Amino acid sequence: MSELKQQVLKLIREYVKSGRQLDEEYIMELFRLIVRYRRLEEYFKIGDEIFRYGLKGLAGYCQIDKTLTINPNKLAVGIDEAEKVFESYGIPTEYVSFITTIELLIHESEHAMHMKELDSPDGSLRNRILAVAYAVIRFESLTSEELSRLSLEELSQYRQKERTYDLYLEYHDFAPEERLAHLQSYGFVADIIRGLNCLDGGKQAHFEYRYRYWAMERLLENYEKLYDLNPTNCYFTLLDCDKLDLSMRRVRSFTLKERFELGVPITRRELKRLEGVKDCLEKRLSLYEKTR
């Protein structure tokens, strides 16, 4: 287990053992750990003002300002919903608020990691996909006064970017940068739950299985919605992005794992294999829940 994961485990255990609830101090300490151990000091400005109640979404990483913002109200709602889901399966919820926050911060920090990757272009397909994806969402909202000073051509360009950004929000989960951030955060959290399970003498096994099943189900969802099994290409087409060749012919040499992570084509047989992994997790959960 990496040093970062060990430090995060230690932080959670300290809070739970002392009976402390999730608070802003925990979030800030977690944020500092992630930035330090992932070497993201150049990509984040760490200040105390990361909490913004008026934020439209739950959280966001701004590439331009290099800032993380979190809406505490929406985080509280997300935690409450997660606790209800796990409670419905008979899973103790003492760790859920901490786990939910880890998932959020790892996800947002992964966007900063993508910026770090793009600062060292290597010509790889992953790097090229990220370059196109982030060019699409590089949008800065202007005030009415600022808009009034634009020329007709500038205003037209601004409106086009605004429409593209709205499409990004609508098809958020199809965006390759979001998929990659989900993968990183889900994997990190699953390892943390496994660590908690070991420290708790196997008491969190149900939690780990249920979380891994949920993560796999969500990652498969966008493939299962599409006939051509190519979520990233679908997303780029919807947003009318710069064209990349993401056909099976182009990506055939990549492993199934690499293609699945990037959201590029897999075959029907490979989809069945991945659904088989989810089915195995579901069967294990079913057996576990029957014998509890």
mmCIF file of C-alpha atoms in Angstrom:
data_model
loop_
_atom_site.group_PDB
_atom_site.id
_atom_site.type_symbol
_atom_site.label_atom_id
_atom_site.label_comp_id
_atom_site.label_asym_id
_atom_site.label_seq_id
_atom_site.Cartn_x
_atom_site.Cartn_y
_atom_site.Cartn_z
ATOM 1 C CA MET A 1 0.000 0.000 0.000
ATOM 2 C CA SER A 2 1.334 3.444 -0.933
ATOM 3 C CA GLU A 3 2.442 5.938 1.709
ATOM 4 C CA LEU A 4 -0.488 8.216 0.808
ATOM 5 C CA LYS A 5 -3.024 5.423 1.406
ATOM 6 C CA GLN A 6 -1.373 4.559 4.717
ATOM 7 C CA GLN A 7 -1.592 8.190 5.833
ATOM 8 C CA VAL A 8 -5.243 8.412 4.786
ATOM 9 C CA LEU A 9 -6.059 5.212 6.683
ATOM 10 C CA LYS A 10 -4.340 6.611 9.757
ATOM 11 C CA LEU A 11 -6.328 9.843 9.511
ATOM 12 C CA ILE A 12 -9.673 8.023 9.242
ATOM 13 C CA ARG A 13 -8.865 5.716 12.147
ATOM 14 C CA GLU A 14 -7.865 8.643 14.349
ATOM 15 C CA TYR A 15 -11.206 10.330 13.689
ATOM 16 C CA VAL A 16 -13.345 7.227 14.189
ATOM 17 C CA LYS A 17 -11.507 6.053 17.321
ATOM 18 C CA SER A 18 -11.869 9.475 18.946
ATOM 19 C CA GLY A 19 -15.541 9.680 17.959
ATOM 20 C CA ARG A 20 -15.011 12.749 15.793
ATOM 21 C CA GLN A 21 -17.369 13.436 12.909
ATOM 22 C CA LEU A 22 -16.352 14.605 9.452
ATOM 23 C CA ASP A 23 -15.377 18.278 9.612
ATOM 24 C CA GLU A 24 -13.553 20.916 7.577
ATOM 25 C CA GLU A 25 -10.298 20.125 9.397
ATOM 26 C CA TYR A 26 -10.431 16.529 8.103
ATOM 27 C CA ILE A 27 -11.123 17.710 4.550
ATOM 28 C CA MET A 28 -8.234 20.202 4.617
ATOM 29 C CA GLU A 29 -5.803 17.651 6.080
ATOM 30 C CA LEU A 30 -6.856 15.082 3.475
ATOM 31 C CA PHE A 31 -6.420 17.691 0.736
ATOM 32 C CA ARG A 32 -2.903 18.554 1.959
ATOM 33 C CA LEU A 33 -1.908 14.880 2.093
ATOM 34 C CA ILE A 34 -3.090 14.287 -1.472
ATOM 35 C CA VAL A 35 -1.287 17.358 -2.831
ATOM 36 C CA ARG A 36 1.941 16.489 -1.012
ATOM 37 C CA TYR A 37 2.119 12.792 -1.831
ATOM 38 C CA ARG A 38 0.937 13.204 -5.424
ATOM 39 C CA ARG A 39 3.407 16.087 -5.880
ATOM 40 C CA LEU A 40 0.788 18.530 -7.068
ATOM 41 C CA GLU A 41 2.067 21.689 -5.375
ATOM 42 C CA GLU A 42 2.439 23.414 -8.762
ATOM 43 C CA TYR A 43 -1.143 22.542 -9.707
ATOM 44 C CA PHE A 44 -3.014 23.577 -6.575
ATOM 45 C CA LYS A 45 -3.127 26.770 -4.570
ATOM 46 C CA ILE A 46 -3.846 25.507 -1.069
ATOM 47 C CA GLY A 47 -5.811 28.049 0.938
ATOM 48 C CA ASP A 48 -8.545 27.920 3.538
ATOM 49 C CA GLU A 49 -11.245 29.124 1.131
ATOM 50 C CA ILE A 50 -12.080 25.892 -0.653
ATOM 51 C CA PHE A 51 -15.650 25.803 0.661
ATOM 52 C CA ARG A 52 -18.215 27.663 -1.459
ATOM 53 C CA TYR A 53 -21.893 27.325 -0.622
ATOM 54 C CA GLY A 54 -23.062 28.933 -3.875
ATOM 55 C CA LEU A 55 -21.220 26.455 -6.105
ATOM 56 C CA LYS A 56 -23.558 24.910 -8.713
ATOM 57 C CA GLY A 57 -22.042 21.444 -8.536
ATOM 58 C CA LEU A 58 -20.659 19.350 -5.705
ATOM 59 C CA ALA A 59 -17.019 20.257 -6.365
ATOM 60 C CA GLY A 60 -14.681 21.412 -9.072
ATOM 61 C CA TYR A 61 -11.050 21.886 -10.054
ATOM 62 C CA CYS A 62 -10.298 25.095 -11.949
ATOM 63 C CA GLN A 63 -7.385 24.660 -14.361
ATOM 64 C CA ILE A 64 -6.921 28.418 -14.746
ATOM 65 C CA ASP A 65 -6.892 29.397 -11.061
ATOM 66 C CA LYS A 66 -5.480 26.036 -9.864
ATOM 67 C CA THR A 67 -8.104 25.911 -7.136
ATOM 68 C CA LEU A 68 -10.361 23.286 -5.609
ATOM 69 C CA THR A 69 -13.839 24.306 -4.498
ATOM 70 C CA ILE A 70 -16.387 22.225 -2.582
ATOM 71 C CA ASN A 71 -20.031 22.942 -1.827
ATOM 72 C CA PRO A 72 -20.454 21.762 1.820
ATOM 73 C CA ASN A 73 -24.252 21.554 1.525
ATOM 74 C CA LYS A 74 -24.115 19.271 -1.508
ATOM 75 C CA LEU A 75 -21.368 17.185 0.102
ATOM 76 C CA ALA A 76 -23.612 16.679 3.151
ATOM 77 C CA VAL A 77 -26.493 15.594 0.880
ATOM 78 C CA GLY A 78 -24.192 13.176 -0.986
ATOM 79 C CA ILE A 79 -22.969 11.652 2.269
ATOM 80 C CA ASP A 80 -26.525 11.269 3.561
ATOM 81 C CA GLU A 81 -27.564 9.491 0.357
ATOM 82 C CA ALA A 82 -24.522 7.176 0.486
ATOM 83 C CA GLU A 83 -25.201 6.302 4.126
ATOM 84 C CA LYS A 84 -28.808 5.396 3.313
ATOM 85 C CA VAL A 85 -27.678 3.120 0.465
ATOM 86 C CA PHE A 86 -25.148 1.251 2.602
ATOM 87 C CA GLU A 87 -27.567 1.068 5.541
ATOM 88 C CA SER A 88 -30.107 -0.577 3.225
ATOM 89 C CA TYR A 89 -27.596 -3.418 2.753
ATOM 90 C CA GLY A 90 -26.930 -3.670 6.483
ATOM 91 C CA ILE A 91 -23.471 -2.097 6.253
ATOM 92 C CA PRO A 92 -22.300 0.037 9.233
ATOM 93 C CA THR A 93 -21.877 3.649 8.152
ATOM 94 C CA GLU A 94 -19.214 4.974 10.536
ATOM 95 C CA TYR A 95 -16.700 5.247 7.684
ATOM 96 C CA VAL A 96 -19.019 6.381 4.877
ATOM 97 C CA SER A 97 -18.647 10.161 5.323
ATOM 98 C CA PHE A 98 -14.855 9.841 5.312
ATOM 99 C CA ILE A 99 -14.850 7.475 2.325
ATOM 100 C CA THR A 100 -17.188 9.708 0.312
ATOM 101 C CA THR A 101 -14.901 12.694 0.876
ATOM 102 C CA ILE A 102 -11.818 10.703 -0.158
ATOM 103 C CA GLU A 103 -13.535 9.687 -3.389
ATOM 104 C CA LEU A 104 -14.357 13.325 -4.109
ATOM 105 C CA LEU A 105 -10.861 14.698 -3.428
ATOM 106 C CA ILE A 106 -9.022 11.939 -5.295
ATOM 107 C CA HIS A 107 -11.335 12.526 -8.265
ATOM 108 C CA GLU A 108 -10.654 16.273 -8.335
ATOM 109 C CA SER A 109 -6.925 15.820 -7.753
ATOM 110 C CA GLU A 110 -6.843 13.491 -10.747
ATOM 111 C CA HIS A 111 -7.825 16.437 -12.937
ATOM 112 C CA ALA A 112 -4.730 18.228 -11.647
ATOM 113 C CA MET A 113 -2.708 15.092 -12.439
ATOM 114 C CA HIS A 114 -4.043 15.302 -15.993
ATOM 115 C CA MET A 115 -2.735 18.870 -16.243
ATOM 116 C CA LYS A 116 0.629 17.569 -15.075
ATOM 117 C CA GLU A 117 0.526 14.889 -17.785
ATOM 118 C CA LEU A 118 -0.369 17.439 -20.453
ATOM 119 C CA ASP A 119 2.599 19.575 -19.451
ATOM 120 C CA SER A 120 4.806 16.671 -20.591
ATOM 121 C CA PRO A 121 3.197 15.493 -23.851
ATOM 122 C CA ASP A 122 4.394 12.060 -24.952
ATOM 123 C CA GLY A 123 2.290 11.469 -28.063
ATOM 124 C CA SER A 124 0.414 8.583 -26.453
ATOM 125 C CA LEU A 125 -3.258 8.037 -27.231
ATOM 126 C CA ARG A 126 -4.145 8.777 -23.585
ATOM 127 C CA ASN A 127 -2.271 12.082 -23.744
ATOM 128 C CA ARG A 128 -3.931 13.067 -27.020
ATOM 129 C CA ILE A 129 -7.402 12.184 -25.705
ATOM 130 C CA LEU A 130 -6.811 14.301 -22.595
ATOM 131 C CA ALA A 131 -5.562 17.226 -24.710
ATOM 132 C CA VAL A 132 -8.759 17.241 -26.781
ATOM 133 C CA ALA A 133 -10.988 16.726 -23.731
ATOM 134 C CA TYR A 134 -9.552 19.618 -21.724
ATOM 135 C CA ALA A 135 -9.513 21.971 -24.726
ATOM 136 C CA VAL A 136 -13.281 21.457 -24.903
ATOM 137 C CA ILE A 137 -14.036 22.536 -21.327
ATOM 138 C CA ARG A 138 -11.620 25.476 -21.124
ATOM 139 C CA PHE A 139 -14.458 27.940 -20.628
ATOM 140 C CA GLU A 140 -14.610 31.044 -18.437
ATOM 141 C CA SER A 141 -18.034 32.542 -17.732
ATOM 142 C CA LEU A 142 -18.262 36.303 -18.350
ATOM 143 C CA THR A 143 -20.429 38.910 -16.658
ATOM 144 C CA SER A 144 -23.038 40.919 -18.592
ATOM 145 C CA GLU A 145 -20.711 43.915 -18.566
ATOM 146 C CA GLU A 146 -17.816 41.872 -19.971
ATOM 147 C CA LEU A 147 -20.081 40.395 -22.658
ATOM 148 C CA SER A 148 -21.188 43.877 -23.734
ATOM 149 C CA ARG A 149 -17.587 44.754 -24.600
ATOM 150 C CA LEU A 150 -17.136 41.829 -27.004
ATOM 151 C CA SER A 151 -17.247 42.229 -30.784
ATOM 152 C CA LEU A 152 -19.872 40.280 -32.720
ATOM 153 C CA GLU A 153 -17.247 37.720 -33.736
ATOM 154 C CA GLU A 154 -15.983 37.352 -30.156
ATOM 155 C CA LEU A 155 -19.539 37.033 -28.860
ATOM 156 C CA SER A 156 -20.278 34.300 -31.412
ATOM 157 C CA GLN A 157 -17.161 32.396 -30.336
ATOM 158 C CA TYR A 158 -18.118 32.810 -26.687
ATOM 159 C CA ARG A 159 -21.647 31.488 -27.272
ATOM 160 C CA GLN A 160 -20.236 28.473 -29.103
ATOM 161 C CA LYS A 161 -17.932 27.691 -26.177
ATOM 162 C CA GLU A 162 -20.857 28.184 -23.805
ATOM 163 C CA ARG A 163 -22.978 25.674 -25.762
ATOM 164 C CA THR A 164 -20.096 23.202 -25.832
ATOM 165 C CA TYR A 165 -19.622 23.559 -22.081
ATOM 166 C CA ASP A 166 -23.335 22.965 -21.509
ATOM 167 C CA LEU A 167 -23.041 19.751 -23.546
ATOM 168 C CA TYR A 168 -20.072 18.702 -21.395
ATOM 169 C CA LEU A 169 -22.222 19.149 -18.294
ATOM 170 C CA GLU A 170 -25.070 17.174 -19.889
ATOM 171 C CA TYR A 171 -22.815 14.269 -20.946
ATOM 172 C CA HIS A 172 -20.389 14.609 -18.047
ATOM 173 C CA ASP A 173 -19.969 10.881 -17.382
ATOM 174 C CA PHE A 174 -19.084 10.176 -21.020
ATOM 175 C CA ALA A 175 -16.147 12.615 -20.870
ATOM 176 C CA PRO A 176 -12.852 10.636 -20.912
ATOM 177 C CA GLU A 177 -11.204 12.863 -18.295
ATOM 178 C CA GLU A 178 -14.125 12.170 -15.947
ATOM 179 C CA ARG A 179 -13.968 8.428 -16.620
ATOM 180 C CA LEU A 180 -10.251 8.377 -15.816
ATOM 181 C CA ALA A 181 -10.844 10.393 -12.638
ATOM 182 C CA HIS A 182 -13.632 7.977 -11.615
ATOM 183 C CA LEU A 183 -11.342 4.991 -12.169
ATOM 184 C CA GLN A 184 -8.593 6.480 -10.021
ATOM 185 C CA SER A 185 -10.910 7.506 -7.194
ATOM 186 C CA TYR A 186 -12.841 4.206 -7.157
ATOM 187 C CA GLY A 187 -9.632 2.176 -7.075
ATOM 188 C CA PHE A 188 -8.160 4.326 -4.317
ATOM 189 C CA VAL A 189 -11.294 4.081 -2.164
ATOM 190 C CA ALA A 190 -11.597 0.306 -2.692
ATOM 191 C CA ASP A 191 -8.015 -0.091 -1.405
ATOM 192 C CA ILE A 192 -8.783 2.117 1.603
ATOM 193 C CA ILE A 193 -11.854 0.017 2.463
ATOM 194 C CA ARG A 194 -9.721 -3.132 2.123
ATOM 195 C CA GLY A 195 -7.208 -1.568 4.535
ATOM 196 C CA LEU A 196 -10.000 -0.779 6.998
ATOM 197 C CA ASN A 197 -11.250 -4.351 6.632
ATOM 198 C CA CYS A 198 -7.825 -5.714 7.591
ATOM 199 C CA LEU A 199 -7.547 -3.361 10.570
ATOM 200 C CA ASP A 200 -11.095 -4.250 11.705
ATOM 201 C CA GLY A 201 -10.511 -8.010 11.568
ATOM 202 C CA GLY A 202 -12.625 -8.633 8.473
ATOM 203 C CA LYS A 203 -15.659 -6.646 9.617
ATOM 204 C CA GLN A 204 -15.666 -4.451 6.495
ATOM 205 C CA ALA A 205 -15.647 -7.249 3.876
ATOM 206 C CA HIS A 206 -19.301 -6.630 2.993
ATOM 207 C CA PHE A 207 -18.543 -2.913 2.562
ATOM 208 C CA GLU A 208 -15.629 -3.639 0.228
ATOM 209 C CA TYR A 209 -17.560 -6.119 -1.959
ATOM 210 C CA ARG A 210 -20.558 -3.793 -2.231
ATOM 211 C CA TYR A 211 -18.389 -0.798 -3.128
ATOM 212 C CA ARG A 212 -16.419 -2.718 -5.787
ATOM 213 C CA TYR A 213 -19.668 -4.003 -7.323
ATOM 214 C CA TRP A 214 -21.134 -0.474 -7.441
ATOM 215 C CA ALA A 215 -17.947 0.929 -9.045
ATOM 216 C CA MET A 216 -17.849 -1.774 -11.725
ATOM 217 C CA GLU A 217 -21.535 -1.296 -12.450
ATOM 218 C CA ARG A 218 -21.055 2.439 -12.959
ATOM 219 C CA LEU A 219 -17.988 2.061 -15.200
ATOM 220 C CA LEU A 220 -19.800 -0.445 -17.415
ATOM 221 C CA GLU A 221 -22.921 1.694 -17.716
ATOM 222 C CA ASN A 222 -21.764 3.930 -20.575
ATOM 223 C CA TYR A 223 -20.593 0.962 -22.656
ATOM 224 C CA GLU A 224 -23.892 -0.811 -22.148
ATOM 225 C CA LYS A 225 -25.800 2.248 -23.406
ATOM 226 C CA LEU A 226 -24.006 2.366 -26.774
ATOM 227 C CA TYR A 227 -24.262 0.099 -29.792
ATOM 228 C CA ASP A 228 -20.705 0.820 -30.993
ATOM 229 C CA LEU A 229 -19.159 0.366 -27.501
ATOM 230 C CA ASN A 230 -17.118 3.559 -27.904
ATOM 231 C CA PRO A 231 -18.099 6.144 -25.226
ATOM 232 C CA THR A 232 -15.190 8.549 -25.787
ATOM 233 C CA ASN A 233 -15.782 8.755 -29.535
ATOM 234 C CA CYS A 234 -19.505 9.285 -28.899
ATOM 235 C CA TYR A 235 -18.703 12.140 -26.513
ATOM 236 C CA PHE A 236 -16.267 13.823 -28.919
ATOM 237 C CA THR A 237 -18.811 13.523 -31.741
ATOM 238 C CA LEU A 238 -21.584 15.092 -29.646
ATOM 239 C CA LEU A 239 -19.341 18.022 -28.758
ATOM 240 C CA ASP A 240 -17.947 18.314 -32.301
ATOM 241 C CA CYS A 241 -14.365 18.078 -31.028
ATOM 242 C CA ASP A 242 -11.134 17.736 -32.966
ATOM 243 C CA LYS A 243 -11.290 14.335 -34.581
ATOM 244 C CA LEU A 244 -9.143 11.501 -33.260
ATOM 245 C CA ASP A 245 -9.140 8.068 -34.829
ATOM 246 C CA LEU A 246 -10.697 6.001 -32.051
ATOM 247 C CA SER A 247 -11.834 3.115 -34.231
ATOM 248 C CA MET A 248 -11.192 -0.508 -33.244
ATOM 249 C CA ARG A 249 -8.652 -0.673 -36.071
ATOM 250 C CA ARG A 250 -6.654 2.125 -34.367
ATOM 251 C CA VAL A 251 -6.841 0.769 -30.801
ATOM 252 C CA ARG A 252 -6.775 -2.990 -31.405
ATOM 253 C CA SER A 253 -3.175 -3.293 -30.133
ATOM 254 C CA PHE A 254 -4.147 -1.889 -26.716
ATOM 255 C CA THR A 255 -5.073 -4.251 -23.898
ATOM 256 C CA LEU A 256 -8.693 -4.571 -22.793
ATOM 257 C CA LYS A 257 -7.790 -2.787 -19.539
ATOM 258 C CA GLU A 258 -6.248 0.159 -21.423
ATOM 259 C CA ARG A 259 -9.212 0.462 -23.791
ATOM 260 C CA PHE A 260 -11.756 0.157 -20.993
ATOM 261 C CA GLU A 261 -10.030 2.902 -19.002
ATOM 262 C CA LEU A 262 -9.952 5.281 -21.978
ATOM 263 C CA GLY A 263 -13.535 4.525 -22.998
ATOM 264 C CA VAL A 264 -12.522 3.420 -26.508
ATOM 265 C CA PRO A 265 -13.830 0.369 -28.403
ATOM 266 C CA ILE A 266 -14.122 -3.061 -26.879
ATOM 267 C CA THR A 267 -15.753 -6.071 -28.503
ATOM 268 C CA ARG A 268 -19.095 -7.631 -27.537
ATOM 269 C CA ARG A 269 -17.208 -10.641 -26.209
ATOM 270 C CA GLU A 270 -14.996 -8.394 -24.071
ATOM 271 C CA LEU A 271 -18.068 -6.612 -22.737
ATOM 272 C CA LYS A 272 -19.468 -10.003 -21.683
ATOM 273 C CA ARG A 273 -16.184 -10.767 -19.902
ATOM 274 C CA LEU A 274 -16.387 -7.491 -17.965
ATOM 275 C CA GLU A 275 -20.038 -8.094 -17.128
ATOM 276 C CA GLY A 276 -18.933 -11.521 -15.898
ATOM 277 C CA VAL A 277 -16.618 -9.820 -13.388
ATOM 278 C CA LYS A 278 -19.571 -7.800 -12.138
ATOM 279 C CA ASP A 279 -21.727 -10.951 -11.979
ATOM 280 C CA CYS A 280 -19.064 -12.727 -9.903
ATOM 281 C CA LEU A 281 -19.041 -9.838 -7.451
ATOM 282 C CA GLU A 282 -22.838 -9.944 -7.308
ATOM 283 C CA LYS A 283 -22.846 -13.691 -6.580
ATOM 284 C CA ARG A 284 -20.237 -13.253 -3.872
ATOM 285 C CA LEU A 285 -22.351 -10.501 -2.328
ATOM 286 C CA SER A 286 -25.475 -12.642 -2.507
ATOM 287 C CA LEU A 287 -23.764 -15.563 -0.758
ATOM 288 C CA TYR A 288 -22.234 -13.259 1.830
ATOM 289 C CA GLU A 289 -25.538 -11.568 2.608
ATOM 290 C CA LYS A 290 -27.373 -14.931 2.931
ATOM 291 C CA THR A 291 -24.860 -16.317 5.441
ATOM 292 C CA ARG A 292 -24.554 -13.217 7.618
#
